[in-house]
Short mmCIF file of C-alpha atoms in Angstrom, two decimals:
data_model
loop_
_atom_site.label_atom_id
_atom_site.label_comp_id
_atom_site.label_asym_id
_atom_site.label_seq_id
_atom_site.Cartn_x
_atom_site.Cartn_y
_atom_site.Cartn_z
CA MET A 1 107.66 114.41 104.01
CA SER A 2 105.00 112.82 101.82
CA GLU A 3 105.27 112.49 98.05
CA VAL A 4 102.44 112.43 95.50
CA ILE A 5 103.21 110.42 92.35
CA THR A 6 100.91 110.07 89.34
CA ILE A 7 101.22 107.11 86.99
CA ALA A 8 100.31 108.52 83.57
CA ASN A 9 100.33 107.72 79.88
CA GLN A 10 97.47 108.59 77.54
CA LYS A 11 97.94 105.24 75.78
CA GLY A 12 95.89 102.37 77.15
CA GLY A 13 97.30 98.94 77.92
CA VAL A 14 100.83 100.06 78.77
CA GLY A 15 100.83 98.78 82.36
CA LYS A 16 99.70 101.97 84.06
CA THR A 17 97.23 100.44 86.54
CA THR A 18 99.49 97.43 87.08
CA THR A 19 102.25 99.85 88.02
CA ALA A 20 100.03 101.94 90.31
CA VAL A 21 98.72 98.89 92.23
CA ASN A 22 102.00 97.03 92.53
CA LEU A 23 104.19 100.04 93.29
CA ALA A 24 101.72 101.10 96.01
CA ALA A 25 101.67 97.58 97.47
CA SER A 26 105.47 97.19 97.34
CA LEU A 27 105.98 100.51 99.13
CA ALA A 28 103.39 99.49 101.74
CA VAL A 29 105.02 96.09 102.36
CA ALA A 30 108.27 98.05 102.91
CA GLU A 31 106.38 99.64 105.84
CA LYS A 32 105.59 102.94 104.14
CA LYS A 33 102.12 104.42 104.65
CA VAL A 34 100.55 104.55 101.21
CA LEU A 35 97.27 105.85 99.75
CA LEU A 36 96.37 104.62 96.26
CA VAL A 37 93.99 107.11 94.62
CA ASP A 38 92.04 105.61 91.71
CA ILE A 39 90.74 108.32 89.38
CA ASP A 40 90.26 106.10 86.34
CA PRO A 41 86.52 105.50 85.64
CA GLN A 42 87.40 101.93 84.65
CA ALA A 43 88.22 101.38 88.37
CA ASN A 44 90.72 98.64 87.58
CA ALA A 45 93.01 99.63 90.45
CA THR A 46 90.01 99.31 92.78
CA THR A 47 89.06 95.83 91.57
CA GLY A 48 92.75 94.88 91.45
CA LEU A 49 92.85 95.27 95.22
CA GLY A 50 89.85 93.00 95.64
CA PHE A 51 86.95 95.46 95.91
CA SER A 52 83.70 95.20 93.96
CA ARG A 53 81.06 97.92 93.55
CA SER A 54 78.93 96.45 96.35
CA ASP A 55 81.79 96.83 98.86
CA TYR A 56 81.61 100.63 99.10
CA GLU A 57 78.98 103.36 98.78
CA PHE A 58 81.12 106.41 98.03
CA ASN A 59 84.09 106.89 95.71
CA ILE A 60 86.39 109.52 94.22
CA TYR A 61 83.48 110.95 92.16
CA HIS A 62 81.83 112.12 95.39
CA VAL A 63 85.11 113.75 96.44
CA LEU A 64 85.66 115.60 93.16
CA THR A 65 82.06 116.88 93.18
CA GLY A 66 82.38 118.13 96.77
CA ARG A 67 79.93 115.69 98.34
CA LYS A 68 82.52 113.89 100.48
CA LYS A 69 85.95 114.51 101.94
CA LEU A 70 88.73 112.26 100.69
CA SER A 71 89.09 110.83 104.21
CA GLU A 72 85.42 109.74 104.12
CA ILE A 73 85.79 107.32 101.19
CA ILE A 74 89.05 105.59 102.11
CA LEU A 75 89.06 101.79 102.29
CA LYS A 76 91.50 99.60 104.21
CA THR A 77 93.18 96.83 102.22
CA GLU A 78 94.73 93.46 102.98
CA ILE A 79 98.03 95.29 103.65
CA SER A 80 97.60 97.33 106.82
CA THR A 81 99.70 100.28 105.56
CA LEU A 82 97.97 100.46 102.16
CA HIS A 83 94.71 102.40 101.85
CA LEU A 84 92.57 102.95 98.75
CA ALA A 85 90.42 105.83 97.50
CA PRO A 86 88.17 103.82 95.12
CA SER A 87 86.77 104.80 91.74
CA ASN A 88 83.60 103.91 89.87
CA ILE A 89 82.30 104.01 86.30
CA GLY A 90 80.11 106.98 87.34
CA LEU A 91 83.26 109.09 87.22
CA VAL A 92 83.09 109.01 83.42
CA GLY A 93 80.62 111.94 83.43
CA ILE A 94 82.73 114.24 85.58
CA GLU A 95 84.15 116.24 82.67
CA GLN A 96 80.67 117.27 81.55
CA GLU A 97 79.78 118.23 85.13
CA PHE A 98 82.90 120.37 85.36
CA ASN A 99 81.94 122.13 82.10
CA GLU A 100 78.31 122.66 83.14
CA GLN A 101 79.31 124.10 86.49
CA ASN A 102 82.01 126.21 84.81
CA LYS A 103 84.36 125.33 87.66
CA ASP A 104 88.06 126.01 87.76
CA TYR A 105 88.45 122.27 88.07
CA LYS A 106 92.19 121.84 87.61
CA ALA A 107 93.13 122.03 91.31
CA ILE A 108 90.20 120.17 92.87
CA LEU A 109 92.10 116.94 93.52
CA LYS A 110 95.14 118.86 94.76
CA ASN A 111 92.99 120.63 97.37
CA LYS A 112 91.33 117.37 98.44
CA ILE A 113 94.66 115.59 98.81
CA ALA A 114 96.10 118.47 100.85
CA GLU A 115 93.63 117.59 103.63
CA LEU A 116 95.41 114.33 104.43
CA ARG A 117 98.70 114.08 102.52
CA ASP A 118 100.67 114.37 105.76
CA ASP A 119 99.02 111.13 106.95
CA TYR A 120 100.93 109.16 104.29
CA ASP A 121 104.50 108.68 103.06
CA PHE A 122 103.35 108.16 99.47
CA LEU A 123 100.15 108.92 97.57
CA ILE A 124 100.02 107.06 94.24
CA ILE A 125 97.46 108.25 91.66
CA ASP A 126 96.24 105.95 88.89
CA SER A 127 95.04 108.18 86.03
CA PRO A 128 92.85 107.29 83.02
CA PRO A 129 94.34 106.64 79.54
CA ALA A 130 93.50 110.14 78.25
CA LEU A 131 94.79 113.67 78.70
CA GLY A 132 91.44 115.05 79.92
CA SER A 133 90.39 116.88 83.07
CA LEU A 134 91.02 113.88 85.36
CA THR A 135 94.63 113.47 84.26
CA ILE A 136 95.15 117.24 84.47
CA ASN A 137 93.82 117.11 88.04
CA ALA A 138 96.22 114.27 88.85
CA LEU A 139 99.26 116.06 87.43
CA SER A 140 98.26 119.30 89.15
CA ALA A 141 98.12 117.47 92.49
CA SER A 142 101.43 115.63 92.09
CA ASP A 143 105.05 116.20 92.92
CA SER A 144 106.14 113.89 90.13
CA VAL A 145 104.97 111.54 87.39
CA ILE A 146 106.04 108.04 86.34
CA ILE A 147 105.46 107.23 82.66
CA PRO A 148 105.14 103.50 81.85
CA ILE A 149 106.38 102.62 78.36
CA GLN A 150 105.23 99.34 76.83
CA CYS A 151 108.17 97.50 75.22
CA GLU A 152 106.46 96.93 71.89
CA PHE A 153 105.94 98.55 68.49
CA TYR A 154 104.60 102.13 68.74
CA ALA A 155 106.00 102.25 72.27
CA MET A 156 107.21 105.81 71.90
CA GLU A 157 104.06 106.90 70.04
CA GLY A 158 102.29 109.67 71.87
CA LEU A 159 105.19 110.25 74.24
CA ALA A 160 105.57 113.77 72.87
CA GLN A 161 101.93 114.49 73.77
CA ILE A 162 102.24 113.63 77.43
CA LEU A 163 105.62 115.36 77.71
CA ASN A 164 104.03 118.48 76.24
CA THR A 165 101.07 118.22 78.64
CA ILE A 166 103.48 117.93 81.58
CA LYS A 167 105.37 120.97 80.27
CA VAL A 168 102.17 123.04 80.01
CA ILE A 169 100.98 122.04 83.50
CA LYS A 170 104.41 122.80 84.93
CA LYS A 171 104.30 126.27 83.41
CA SER A 172 100.68 127.11 84.21
CA ILE A 173 99.46 125.19 87.28
CA ASN A 174 102.11 123.14 89.04
CA PRO A 175 105.71 124.46 88.68
CA LYS A 176 106.99 121.79 91.09
CA LEU A 177 105.93 118.87 88.88
CA THR A 178 108.84 116.70 87.74
CA ILE A 179 109.21 113.54 85.68
CA LYS A 180 110.25 110.92 88.22
CA GLY A 181 111.09 108.45 85.50
CA PHE A 182 110.20 106.28 82.53
CA LEU A 183 109.36 102.66 83.29
CA PRO A 184 109.75 100.00 80.57
CA THR A 185 106.90 97.47 80.95
CA MET A 186 105.89 94.12 79.41
CA TYR A 187 109.50 93.37 78.49
CA SER A 188 110.28 90.06 76.80
CA ALA A 189 113.92 89.02 76.41
CA GLN A 190 112.92 86.91 73.36
CA ASN A 191 111.45 89.92 71.56
CA ASN A 192 113.78 92.16 69.59
CA LEU A 193 111.24 95.01 69.75
CA SER A 194 111.50 94.92 73.55
CA LYS A 195 115.27 95.22 73.36
CA GLU A 196 115.01 98.07 70.84
CA THR A 197 112.55 99.97 73.04
CA VAL A 198 114.81 99.72 76.08
CA ALA A 199 117.80 100.74 73.95
CA ASP A 200 115.87 103.82 72.72
CA LEU A 201 114.94 104.75 76.30
CA LYS A 202 118.57 104.39 77.43
CA LYS A 203 119.72 106.50 74.49
CA HIS A 204 117.29 109.37 75.04
CA PHE A 205 116.31 109.21 78.73
CA GLU A 206 119.01 107.24 80.58
CA ASN A 207 119.03 109.68 83.50
CA LYS A 208 115.26 109.15 83.87
CA LEU A 209 115.30 105.34 84.18
CA PHE A 210 115.03 103.82 87.65
CA LYS A 211 118.28 102.43 89.00
CA ALA A 212 118.16 98.78 90.12
CA ASN A 213 120.49 96.50 92.01
CA SER A 214 120.67 93.99 89.18
CA ASP A 215 122.72 93.13 86.12
CA GLU A 216 120.37 95.13 83.89
CA GLY A 217 121.19 98.29 85.80
CA PHE A 218 117.66 99.65 85.41
CA VAL A 219 114.23 98.57 86.61
CA ILE A 220 112.43 96.80 83.76
CA ILE A 221 109.00 95.22 84.29
CA PRO A 222 108.87 91.85 82.50
CA ARG A 223 105.94 90.08 80.91
CA ASN A 224 104.98 87.70 83.70
CA VAL A 225 102.09 85.28 84.12
CA LYS A 226 101.79 85.90 87.88
CA LEU A 227 101.63 89.65 87.27
CA ALA A 228 98.83 89.12 84.75
CA GLU A 229 96.90 86.69 86.97
CA SER A 230 97.03 88.57 90.27
CA PRO A 231 94.25 91.16 89.52
CA SER A 232 91.75 88.37 88.89
CA PHE A 233 92.39 87.24 92.47
CA GLY A 234 92.02 90.82 93.78
CA LYS A 235 95.61 90.93 94.97
CA PRO A 236 98.78 92.86 94.13
CA VAL A 237 101.41 90.45 92.84
CA ILE A 238 103.48 90.78 96.04
CA LEU A 239 100.65 88.98 97.89
CA TYR A 240 99.96 86.56 95.03
CA ASP A 241 103.52 85.37 94.32
CA ILE A 242 106.19 87.42 96.06
CA LYS A 243 109.06 85.57 94.32
CA SER A 244 107.75 85.97 90.77
CA SER A 245 109.80 88.10 88.40
CA GLY A 246 106.98 90.66 88.19
CA SER A 247 106.85 91.03 91.97
CA VAL A 248 110.64 91.34 92.26
CA ALA A 249 110.67 94.04 89.54
CA TYR A 250 108.07 96.16 91.37
CA GLN A 251 109.89 95.69 94.67
CA ASN A 252 113.04 96.98 92.93
CA LEU A 253 111.05 99.98 91.67
CA ALA A 254 109.87 100.70 95.22
CA TYR A 255 113.44 100.43 96.57
CA SER A 256 114.67 102.77 93.83
CA ILE A 257 112.03 105.35 94.76
CA MET A 258 112.66 105.06 98.50
CA GLY A 259 116.38 105.60 97.84
#
């Protein structure tokens, strides 16, 4: 049975796209069939897999506006079991289009995904850093959500907002939506703030951290040069440096999710 997972946090720069790309790639390398759906107008997940605007004519904007089926925009990637539904900066105007057309927009992505979700083991959605109509669409279409938490000052800021949004969507649109887990990102063992953030997460959400087969006990994504460099080469880190600490951490996340 397939699973739809959104990576969400309304804060920018917390490792959301990095998580979407590298979790999708790690699941695919583990021989799962994966579709990465990029609904962030910044299209960083799309470029992170090596695609530029000239490589494709249609994107998720054309799907959400009803001009294309989701299956008609899918791109094959360097990993045979990983496919991509690309995004584009043009998606930034979609909220105004929804308002002008007075559409009940909240379930559009869910209906589009339903057409092909059985073709994949996992569908990973990279959402924009805002709690607007695109993120609401993503959460409405998903079985669960992963919330990356940057291990720095203000890490927990805004967490109440996204938890409240998830609560509202669960009550009104998608009662099956669950929080799959919180994922500490950009962890530095030399930084006391990183240690404090992880301690806070263990204190308040220990049952929602991802179990790992390591001494730490939980999956923690470290600050890692290879992880930071890999998007500039258009590759997930597992293809850029499979033995780097960043790659190993995302492989552990994938194993934790596969069970």
